[in-house]
XYZ file of C-alpha atoms in Angstrom:
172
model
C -24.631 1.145 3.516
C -21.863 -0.712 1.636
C -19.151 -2.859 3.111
C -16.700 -1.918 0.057
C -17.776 1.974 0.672
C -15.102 3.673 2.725
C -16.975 6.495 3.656
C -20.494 4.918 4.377
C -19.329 1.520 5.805
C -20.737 0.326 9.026
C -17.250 -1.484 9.500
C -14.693 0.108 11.885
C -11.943 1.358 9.970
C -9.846 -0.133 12.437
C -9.454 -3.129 14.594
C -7.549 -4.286 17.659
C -6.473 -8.072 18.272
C -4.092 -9.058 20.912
C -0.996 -11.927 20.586
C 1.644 -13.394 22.027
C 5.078 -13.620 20.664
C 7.614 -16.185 21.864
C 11.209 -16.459 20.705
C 13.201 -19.129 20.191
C 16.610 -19.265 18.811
C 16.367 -23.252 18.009
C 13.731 -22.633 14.726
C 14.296 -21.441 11.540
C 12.307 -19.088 11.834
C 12.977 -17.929 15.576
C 9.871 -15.600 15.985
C 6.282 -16.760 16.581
C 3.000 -14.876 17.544
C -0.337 -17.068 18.947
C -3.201 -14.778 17.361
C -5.798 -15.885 19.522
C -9.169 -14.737 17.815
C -7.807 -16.849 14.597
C -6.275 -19.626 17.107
C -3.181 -19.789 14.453
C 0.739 -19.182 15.305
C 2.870 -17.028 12.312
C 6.060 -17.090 12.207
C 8.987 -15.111 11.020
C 12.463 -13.514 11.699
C 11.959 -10.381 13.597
C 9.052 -9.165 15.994
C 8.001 -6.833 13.348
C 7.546 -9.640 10.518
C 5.414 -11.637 13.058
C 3.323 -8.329 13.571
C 3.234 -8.242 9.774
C 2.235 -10.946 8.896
C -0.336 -11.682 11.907
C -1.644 -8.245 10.439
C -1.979 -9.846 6.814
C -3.364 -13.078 8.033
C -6.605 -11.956 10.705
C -6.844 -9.645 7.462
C -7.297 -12.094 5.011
C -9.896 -14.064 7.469
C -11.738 -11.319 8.696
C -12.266 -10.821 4.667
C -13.820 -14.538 4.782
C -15.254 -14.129 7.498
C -17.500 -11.144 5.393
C -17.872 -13.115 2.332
C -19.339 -15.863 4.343
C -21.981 -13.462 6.008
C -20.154 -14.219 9.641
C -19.792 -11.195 11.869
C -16.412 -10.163 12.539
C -15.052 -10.294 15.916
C -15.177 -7.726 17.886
C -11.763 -5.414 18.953
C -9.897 -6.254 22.121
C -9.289 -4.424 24.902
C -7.229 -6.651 27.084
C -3.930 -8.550 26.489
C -3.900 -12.523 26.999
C -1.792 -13.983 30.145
C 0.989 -15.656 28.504
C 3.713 -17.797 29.923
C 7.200 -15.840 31.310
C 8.644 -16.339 28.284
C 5.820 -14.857 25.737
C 5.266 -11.226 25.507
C 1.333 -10.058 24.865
C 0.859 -7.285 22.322
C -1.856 -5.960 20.162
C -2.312 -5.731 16.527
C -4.247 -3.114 14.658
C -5.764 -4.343 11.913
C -7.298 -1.577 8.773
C -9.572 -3.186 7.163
C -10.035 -0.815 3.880
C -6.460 -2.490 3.641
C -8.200 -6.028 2.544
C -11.181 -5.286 1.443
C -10.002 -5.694 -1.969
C -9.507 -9.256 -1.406
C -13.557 -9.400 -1.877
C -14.153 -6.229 -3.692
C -15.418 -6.569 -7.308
C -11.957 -5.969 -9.496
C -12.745 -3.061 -11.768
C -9.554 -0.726 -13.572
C -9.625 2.303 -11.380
C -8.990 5.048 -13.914
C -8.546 8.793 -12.849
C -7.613 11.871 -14.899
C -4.261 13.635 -13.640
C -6.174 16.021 -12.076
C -6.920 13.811 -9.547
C -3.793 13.625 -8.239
C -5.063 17.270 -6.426
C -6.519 15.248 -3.701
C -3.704 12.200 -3.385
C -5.219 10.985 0.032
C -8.233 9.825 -2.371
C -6.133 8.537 -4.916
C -4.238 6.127 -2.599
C -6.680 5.026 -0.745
C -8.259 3.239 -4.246
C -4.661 1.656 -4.519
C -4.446 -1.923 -2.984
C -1.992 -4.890 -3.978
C -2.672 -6.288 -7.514
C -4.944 -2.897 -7.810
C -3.519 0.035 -9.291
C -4.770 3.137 -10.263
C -4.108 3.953 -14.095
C -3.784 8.164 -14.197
C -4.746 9.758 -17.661
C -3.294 12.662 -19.062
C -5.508 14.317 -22.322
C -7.571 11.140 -22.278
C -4.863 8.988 -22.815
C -3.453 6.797 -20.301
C -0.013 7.766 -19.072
C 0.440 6.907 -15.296
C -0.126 4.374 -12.776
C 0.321 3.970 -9.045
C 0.866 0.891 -7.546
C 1.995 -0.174 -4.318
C 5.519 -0.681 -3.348
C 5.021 -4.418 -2.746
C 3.795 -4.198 -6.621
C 6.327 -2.689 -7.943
C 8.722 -4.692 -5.987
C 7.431 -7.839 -7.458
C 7.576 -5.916 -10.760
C 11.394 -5.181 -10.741
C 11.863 -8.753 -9.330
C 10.149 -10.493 -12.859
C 11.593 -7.948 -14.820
C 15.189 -8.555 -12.838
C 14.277 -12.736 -13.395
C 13.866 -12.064 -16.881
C 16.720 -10.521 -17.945
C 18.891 -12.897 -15.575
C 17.080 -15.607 -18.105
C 18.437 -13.535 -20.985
C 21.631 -13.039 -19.932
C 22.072 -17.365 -19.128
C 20.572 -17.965 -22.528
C 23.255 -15.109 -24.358
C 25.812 -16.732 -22.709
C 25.145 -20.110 -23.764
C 24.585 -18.972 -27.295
C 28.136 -17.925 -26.995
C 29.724 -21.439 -26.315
């Protein structure tokens, strides 16, 4: 059975890592989370952006962790003791989320009448991996994912910022 094959893969579809988040309003950045299992501290401005990206990190090394033949560590059932001022929590981690980090890139390409079964569709979407949609053969469509398209609108957004700098100096 393949690792990259969602419904054949001998991975869990989901695993469980616990953490401890600590707060201090002295750093820049006054939320950090010890992920134990990766022995590495995130940081970040809210609880839920240290959940985030704890979530993208043991993501990204579990992916390693595959390419390098390792096993991946097994779910957690119990929360770590933490000092008074750190509060344990647990993390689910999906990994059909990052397995595109080792996949083989090909262009996903589905006809529109795909879109009858969208659960399918957007589970082939990942981050730099769209799915193109054709209409007649041609292509017409394609889904991305809203970090994508956010970076999308941002280079398009820098762009015509650049455009508007160099107009105006043309006009001096």
């Amino acid at each position: 059975m393949d690792f990259f094959d969602t419904a054949n893969s001998l991975a869990p579809m989901y695993l469980t890592y616990s953490g401890l988040i600590r707060h201090d309003e002295r750093e820049e950045l006054p939320y950090q989370m010890y992920i134990p299992v990766i022995d590495h501290t995130v940081a970040g401005q809210s609880v839920y952006d240290v959940v985030t990206r704890g979530r993208e990190m043991i993501g990204a090394l579990l992916m390693e962790k595959v390419m390098d033949g390792e096993d991946i560590p097994e779910s957690e059932a119990t929360l770590p003791q933490g000092d008074a001022d750190e509060m344990p929590t647990f993390i689910n981690v999906e990994l059909d989320r990052f397995k595109h980090l080792i996949a083989p890139k090909e262009s996903v390409i589905r006809p529109i009448n795909a879109l009858k079964q969208p659960k399918r569709i957007l589970s082939q979407v990942y981050d730099f991996q769209p799915v193109f949609i054709t209409e007649d053969g041609i292509g017409r469509y394609v889904v991305v994912t809203v970090r994508d398209y956010d970076m999308f609108q941002n280079a398009i957004g820098m762009m015509l910022d650049k455009q508007d700098i160099e107009d105006a100096l043309e006009e001096e």
